[in-house]
Short mmCIF file of C-alpha atoms in Angstrom, two decimals:
data_model
loop_
_atom_site.label_atom_id
_atom_site.label_comp_id
_atom_site.label_asym_id
_atom_site.label_seq_id
_atom_site.Cartn_x
_atom_site.Cartn_y
_atom_site.Cartn_z
CA MET A 222 -25.62 -9.90 -1.96
CA SER A 223 -22.41 -8.10 -1.15
CA TYR A 224 -21.64 -4.80 -3.08
CA PRO A 225 -18.65 -6.26 -4.73
CA ARG A 226 -20.62 -9.03 -6.25
CA VAL A 227 -23.35 -6.72 -7.67
CA GLN A 228 -20.36 -4.30 -8.82
CA ARG A 229 -18.51 -7.11 -10.71
CA ALA A 230 -21.75 -8.63 -12.37
CA ALA A 231 -22.79 -4.76 -13.50
CA ALA A 232 -19.58 -4.57 -15.13
CA ASP A 233 -19.00 -7.72 -17.03
CA ASN A 234 -22.91 -7.75 -17.96
CA GLU A 235 -24.84 -5.05 -20.03
CA PHE A 236 -28.02 -7.18 -19.13
CA TYR A 237 -27.50 -7.39 -15.65
CA THR A 238 -26.64 -3.55 -15.31
CA ALA A 239 -29.86 -2.78 -17.33
CA ALA A 240 -32.11 -4.88 -14.98
CA LEU A 241 -30.29 -3.04 -11.90
CA GLU A 242 -31.06 0.12 -13.18
CA GLN A 243 -34.87 -0.43 -13.45
CA LEU A 244 -35.04 -1.18 -9.85
CA PRO A 245 -36.90 1.52 -7.20
CA GLY A 246 -34.12 3.48 -5.36
CA TYR A 247 -31.13 2.38 -7.68
CA GLN A 248 -30.72 5.73 -9.32
CA GLN A 249 -30.58 7.40 -5.87
CA ALA A 250 -28.11 4.95 -4.20
CA HIS A 251 -25.88 4.43 -6.97
CA ALA A 252 -25.77 8.44 -7.53
CA THR A 253 -25.16 9.00 -3.61
CA ALA A 254 -22.61 6.53 -3.63
CA GLU A 255 -20.49 7.79 -6.34
CA GLN A 256 -20.76 11.26 -5.34
CA ALA A 257 -19.45 10.05 -1.51
CA GLU A 258 -16.81 8.31 -2.92
CA GLN A 259 -15.64 11.57 -5.04
CA LEU A 260 -16.06 13.64 -2.38
CA LEU A 261 -13.99 11.59 -0.11
CA ARG A 262 -11.34 11.63 -3.01
CA GLU A 263 -11.38 15.52 -2.97
CA LEU A 264 -10.82 16.13 0.91
CA ILE A 265 -7.54 17.93 1.83
CA SER A 266 -5.77 17.84 5.03
CA PRO A 267 -5.33 21.45 6.62
CA SER A 268 -1.62 22.68 7.16
CA MET A 269 -0.17 25.04 9.51
CA THR A 270 1.45 28.02 7.80
CA LEU A 271 2.66 29.80 10.81
CA PRO A 272 6.32 28.65 12.03
CA SER A 273 6.53 27.01 15.32
CA PRO A 274 7.60 29.07 18.50
CA LEU A 275 10.75 26.77 18.63
CA SER A 276 11.87 28.20 15.90
CA THR A 277 11.48 32.04 16.59
CA GLY A 278 11.61 31.98 20.56
CA ILE A 279 8.05 33.70 20.46
CA VAL A 280 4.67 32.55 21.37
CA THR A 281 2.14 34.95 19.82
CA GLY A 282 -1.81 35.04 19.98
CA GLU A 283 -1.50 34.74 16.20
CA TRP A 284 0.05 31.49 16.63
CA LEU A 285 -2.37 29.98 18.96
CA ASP A 286 -5.18 31.07 17.01
CA ALA A 287 -3.57 29.35 14.21
CA VAL A 288 -2.93 26.11 16.13
CA ALA A 289 -6.86 26.08 17.32
CA ALA A 290 -8.11 26.88 13.64
CA HIS A 291 -5.79 24.01 12.60
CA ARG A 292 -7.16 21.64 14.97
CA GLN A 293 -10.48 22.27 14.41
CA ALA A 294 -10.08 22.17 10.75
CA LEU A 295 -8.73 18.56 11.50
CA SER A 296 -11.94 17.66 13.64
CA ASP A 297 -14.00 19.06 10.70
CA LEU A 298 -12.42 17.12 8.38
CA GLU A 299 -12.50 13.78 10.25
CA ALA A 300 -16.11 14.50 10.80
CA ARG A 301 -16.56 15.10 6.85
CA ARG A 302 -14.64 11.99 6.29
CA ALA A 303 -16.48 9.53 8.67
CA ALA A 304 -20.37 11.09 7.18
CA LEU A 305 -18.92 10.41 3.91
CA ILE A 306 -17.84 7.05 4.62
CA GLU A 307 -21.00 5.94 6.32
CA LEU A 308 -23.35 7.69 3.48
CA ARG A 309 -21.31 5.61 0.85
CA ASP A 310 -21.04 2.56 2.69
CA THR A 311 -24.88 3.01 3.26
CA ALA A 312 -25.59 3.69 -0.36
CA ARG A 313 -23.60 0.55 -1.17
CA ALA A 314 -25.47 -1.70 1.29
CA THR A 315 -28.74 -0.14 -0.35
CA LEU A 316 -27.33 -1.12 -4.11
CA ALA A 317 -26.26 -4.67 -2.60
CA SER A 318 -29.87 -5.48 -1.28
CA LEU A 319 -31.91 -4.19 -4.30
CA PRO A 320 -31.35 -7.47 -6.42
CA VAL A 321 -32.49 -9.48 -3.60
CA LEU A 322 -35.63 -7.25 -2.57
CA TYR A 323 -36.70 -6.46 -6.30
CA ALA A 324 -35.41 -9.70 -7.67
CA ASP A 325 -38.77 -10.34 -9.55
CA ILE A 326 -38.24 -7.09 -11.41
CA MET A 327 -34.78 -8.01 -12.53
CA LEU A 328 -35.99 -11.22 -13.59
CA GLY A 329 -38.79 -9.81 -15.52
CA GLU A 330 -36.24 -7.39 -17.39
CA LEU A 331 -33.74 -10.32 -18.33
CA ASN A 332 -37.09 -12.27 -19.46
CA ALA A 333 -38.03 -9.36 -21.63
CA ALA A 334 -34.15 -8.69 -22.79
CA LEU A 335 -34.42 -12.63 -23.85
CA ALA A 336 -37.32 -11.84 -26.55
CA PRO A 337 -35.22 -9.96 -29.16
CA VAL A 338 -32.26 -12.73 -28.64
CA ILE A 339 -34.85 -15.58 -29.43
CA SER A 340 -36.24 -13.85 -32.39
CA THR A 341 -32.75 -12.82 -33.63
CA GLY A 342 -31.90 -16.55 -33.47
CA ARG A 343 -35.05 -17.49 -35.04
CA GLU A 344 -34.49 -15.66 -37.96
CA ILE A 345 -30.85 -16.46 -38.57
CA CYS A 346 -31.70 -20.17 -38.18
CA ALA A 347 -34.35 -20.14 -41.13
CA GLY A 348 -31.09 -19.75 -43.38
CA LEU A 349 -29.76 -22.88 -42.02
CA HIS A 350 -32.13 -25.04 -43.99
CA GLY A 351 -32.62 -27.39 -41.26
CA ALA A 352 -29.26 -28.18 -40.47
CA SER A 353 -28.36 -28.21 -36.83
CA THR A 354 -24.76 -29.44 -36.73
CA PRO A 355 -21.48 -28.06 -38.36
CA ARG A 356 -21.57 -31.42 -40.64
CA GLU A 357 -24.91 -30.73 -41.37
CA VAL A 358 -24.35 -27.04 -42.28
CA LEU A 359 -21.40 -27.82 -44.62
CA ASP A 360 -24.07 -30.17 -46.81
CA ALA A 361 -26.79 -27.61 -46.60
CA GLY A 362 -24.67 -25.02 -48.76
CA THR A 363 -23.01 -21.47 -48.47
CA ASP A 364 -26.23 -19.62 -47.41
CA ALA A 365 -26.36 -22.17 -44.37
CA VAL A 366 -22.59 -21.72 -43.64
CA ARG A 367 -23.13 -17.94 -43.70
CA ALA A 368 -26.31 -18.13 -41.12
CA TRP A 369 -23.91 -20.47 -39.06
CA SER A 370 -21.28 -18.15 -38.49
CA ASN A 371 -23.63 -15.12 -37.86
CA LEU A 372 -25.18 -17.12 -34.66
CA ALA A 373 -22.08 -16.66 -32.76
CA PRO A 374 -22.60 -13.28 -31.33
CA VAL A 375 -25.97 -14.07 -31.08
CA VAL A 376 -25.12 -17.21 -28.73
CA ALA A 377 -22.87 -14.90 -26.79
CA ARG A 378 -25.72 -12.59 -26.25
CA TYR A 379 -28.02 -15.36 -24.94
CA ALA A 380 -25.26 -16.86 -22.71
CA LYS A 381 -24.81 -13.25 -21.20
CA VAL A 382 -29.01 -13.00 -20.22
CA ARG A 383 -28.25 -16.60 -18.32
CA ALA A 384 -25.23 -15.18 -16.61
CA ALA A 385 -27.28 -12.29 -15.33
CA GLN A 386 -30.29 -14.33 -14.62
CA PHE A 387 -27.99 -16.89 -12.56
CA ALA A 388 -26.32 -13.83 -10.86
CA VAL A 389 -29.46 -13.21 -9.71
CA MET A 390 -30.76 -16.39 -8.54
CA ALA A 391 -27.25 -17.15 -6.83
CA GLU A 392 -29.02 -15.51 -3.74
CA PHE A 393 -31.96 -18.07 -3.82
CA SER A 394 -30.45 -21.71 -3.60
CA ASP A 395 -33.50 -22.99 -2.56
CA GLU A 396 -35.58 -22.09 -5.56
CA THR A 397 -32.44 -22.73 -7.84
CA GLN A 398 -32.65 -26.33 -6.39
CA MET A 399 -36.15 -26.76 -6.90
CA ALA A 400 -35.96 -25.78 -10.65
CA LYS A 401 -33.54 -28.90 -10.65
CA SER A 402 -33.95 -32.56 -10.89
CA THR A 403 -32.15 -34.19 -7.72
CA ILE A 404 -31.53 -37.14 -9.81
CA ASN A 405 -30.87 -35.75 -13.13
CA THR A 406 -27.70 -33.71 -13.26
CA ASP A 407 -27.71 -32.22 -16.91
CA ARG A 408 -26.77 -28.82 -16.38
CA ARG A 409 -29.48 -27.75 -18.76
CA ALA A 410 -32.51 -29.72 -16.93
CA SER A 411 -34.04 -26.99 -15.05
CA ASP A 412 -37.02 -25.07 -14.76
CA LEU A 413 -34.94 -21.61 -14.90
CA LEU A 414 -34.26 -22.24 -18.66
CA VAL A 415 -37.25 -23.99 -20.44
CA ALA A 416 -41.16 -23.09 -19.27
CA ASN A 417 -42.46 -26.38 -20.77
CA LEU A 418 -39.67 -28.98 -19.84
CA ASP A 419 -42.28 -31.24 -18.68
CA GLU A 420 -43.73 -31.24 -22.05
CA ILE A 421 -40.44 -31.43 -23.77
CA SER A 422 -39.16 -34.46 -21.49
CA PRO A 423 -41.70 -35.78 -19.28
CA SER A 424 -39.18 -37.89 -17.34
CA TRP A 425 -36.59 -35.57 -16.86
CA ARG A 426 -37.39 -35.04 -13.14
CA ASN A 427 -37.40 -38.54 -12.22
CA PRO A 428 -35.44 -40.87 -14.79
CA ALA A 429 -35.83 -44.55 -14.18
CA ARG A 430 -32.55 -46.41 -13.83
CA ASP A 431 -31.57 -49.63 -15.46
CA TYR A 432 -30.39 -52.63 -13.51
CA ASN A 433 -26.80 -51.37 -13.21
CA GLY A 434 -28.06 -48.20 -12.00
CA ASN A 435 -27.41 -46.05 -15.13
CA LEU A 436 -29.98 -43.22 -15.77
CA MET A 437 -32.47 -44.04 -18.66
CA TRP A 438 -32.88 -40.96 -19.76
CA SER A 439 -31.37 -38.71 -22.59
CA ALA A 440 -31.24 -35.25 -23.45
CA PRO A 441 -33.45 -34.06 -26.09
CA TRP A 442 -30.75 -31.15 -26.84
CA PRO A 443 -27.49 -31.47 -28.17
CA ALA A 444 -24.60 -30.49 -25.50
CA ASP A 445 -22.81 -27.89 -28.00
CA ASP A 446 -23.74 -24.49 -26.93
CA THR A 447 -24.26 -23.17 -30.76
CA GLU A 448 -26.04 -26.78 -31.73
CA TYR A 449 -28.30 -26.29 -28.36
CA PHE A 450 -29.24 -22.65 -29.22
CA VAL A 451 -30.19 -23.97 -32.52
CA TRP A 452 -32.26 -26.64 -30.84
CA LEU A 453 -33.55 -24.16 -28.51
CA VAL A 454 -35.25 -21.54 -30.84
CA THR A 455 -36.32 -24.25 -33.42
CA SER A 456 -38.05 -26.66 -31.50
CA ASP A 457 -41.16 -26.31 -29.02
CA ALA A 458 -39.35 -25.49 -26.03
CA ARG A 459 -40.49 -22.21 -24.75
CA PRO A 460 -37.32 -20.48 -22.84
CA TRP A 461 -37.59 -18.09 -20.56
CA VAL A 462 -36.32 -16.28 -17.20
CA PRO A 463 -38.79 -17.09 -14.87
CA THR A 464 -39.68 -14.79 -11.62
CA LEU A 465 -39.97 -16.32 -8.19
CA ALA A 466 -43.60 -16.15 -8.36
CA GLN A 467 -43.57 -17.97 -11.82
CA LEU A 468 -41.55 -20.80 -10.20
CA ASP A 469 -43.61 -21.15 -7.65
CA GLN A 470 -46.69 -21.49 -9.47
CA GLN A 471 -44.88 -23.94 -11.58
CA HIS A 472 -44.06 -26.04 -8.29
CA ARG A 473 -47.68 -25.63 -7.16
CA ASP A 474 -49.05 -26.69 -10.94
CA ARG A 475 -46.95 -29.95 -10.58
CA ALA A 476 -48.28 -30.56 -7.19
CA ASP A 477 -52.05 -29.97 -8.54
CA PRO A 478 -52.26 -30.73 -11.78
CA ILE A 479 -55.71 -29.70 -12.36
CA GLN A 480 -55.07 -26.31 -11.08
CA GLY A 481 -52.11 -26.47 -13.14
CA VAL A 482 -53.97 -26.72 -16.42
CA ILE A 483 -55.84 -23.54 -15.38
CA ALA A 484 -52.79 -21.93 -14.69
CA THR A 485 -51.23 -22.61 -17.82
CA THR A 486 -54.11 -21.58 -19.83
CA VAL A 487 -53.86 -18.25 -18.32
CA ILE A 488 -49.98 -17.92 -18.90
CA ASP A 489 -50.08 -19.16 -22.45
CA ASN A 490 -52.74 -16.42 -23.15
CA PRO A 491 -51.18 -13.94 -25.45
CA LEU A 492 -53.17 -10.85 -23.68
CA THR A 493 -51.39 -11.42 -20.33
CA THR A 494 -48.25 -10.02 -19.39
CA THR A 495 -46.99 -13.13 -17.43
CA SER A 496 -46.54 -15.38 -20.59
CA PRO A 497 -43.16 -16.93 -20.79
CA LEU A 498 -41.06 -15.63 -23.67
CA GLY A 499 -40.03 -17.90 -26.37
CA ALA A 500 -36.20 -17.04 -26.13
CA PRO A 501 -32.82 -18.86 -27.33
CA ALA A 502 -30.72 -20.75 -25.04
#
């Protein structure tokens, strides 16, 4: 991952920034890069104060000493500049490597950040009285309309958590592809979003086709972002931000269903720290 990409992701997304700040070595590398850049901006080229002998016709020892000192000062300045540039670039390279080296820590932090978003979404959706579309909300009355309007900032926060997750996963194309179906192209049909997708839609990975080649599968969730979020927090879906280790375990469970039952039992135990959070999508 390049430093500019990390910088852009952090500048636009507070969830990404908060997760990044938890990584080992981040604070030191960030402080070093910032200080080196500041010192580079403060470097000042030395100037000569004595007039040239060409204007006076006299070559003095004082002038020779001044020239020697000036050239030494220029040499020192370039040495400082080179050292600071090297230090800054090394610190930036370190920062760029952290989201890859410690991807599971970042993903775990984002998974934790998802929990309050889901919790808030569920509290708000309780006021919808079962409505899940704008038309149904209008029919449900004033309280439901108010609740629906309160969903917008929560849905926006959910989207930011996902954007931060995808920024991390951008460096792991194989894992991202394995989390999807090679047949089903629905953008939300992914292990990256819902932990129990196999339960929600058992045929999502390998949907059948009719005689015309069309997929015989329909998404259990709505297409609209707000309606999808309502579905997510009110259904049996278990939204999560999985770590790479959890994704790997999930793929292993599919290959070995018996072992998968054991693993799922452990994951679902509320006393474990790896249980997927029920968060909104």
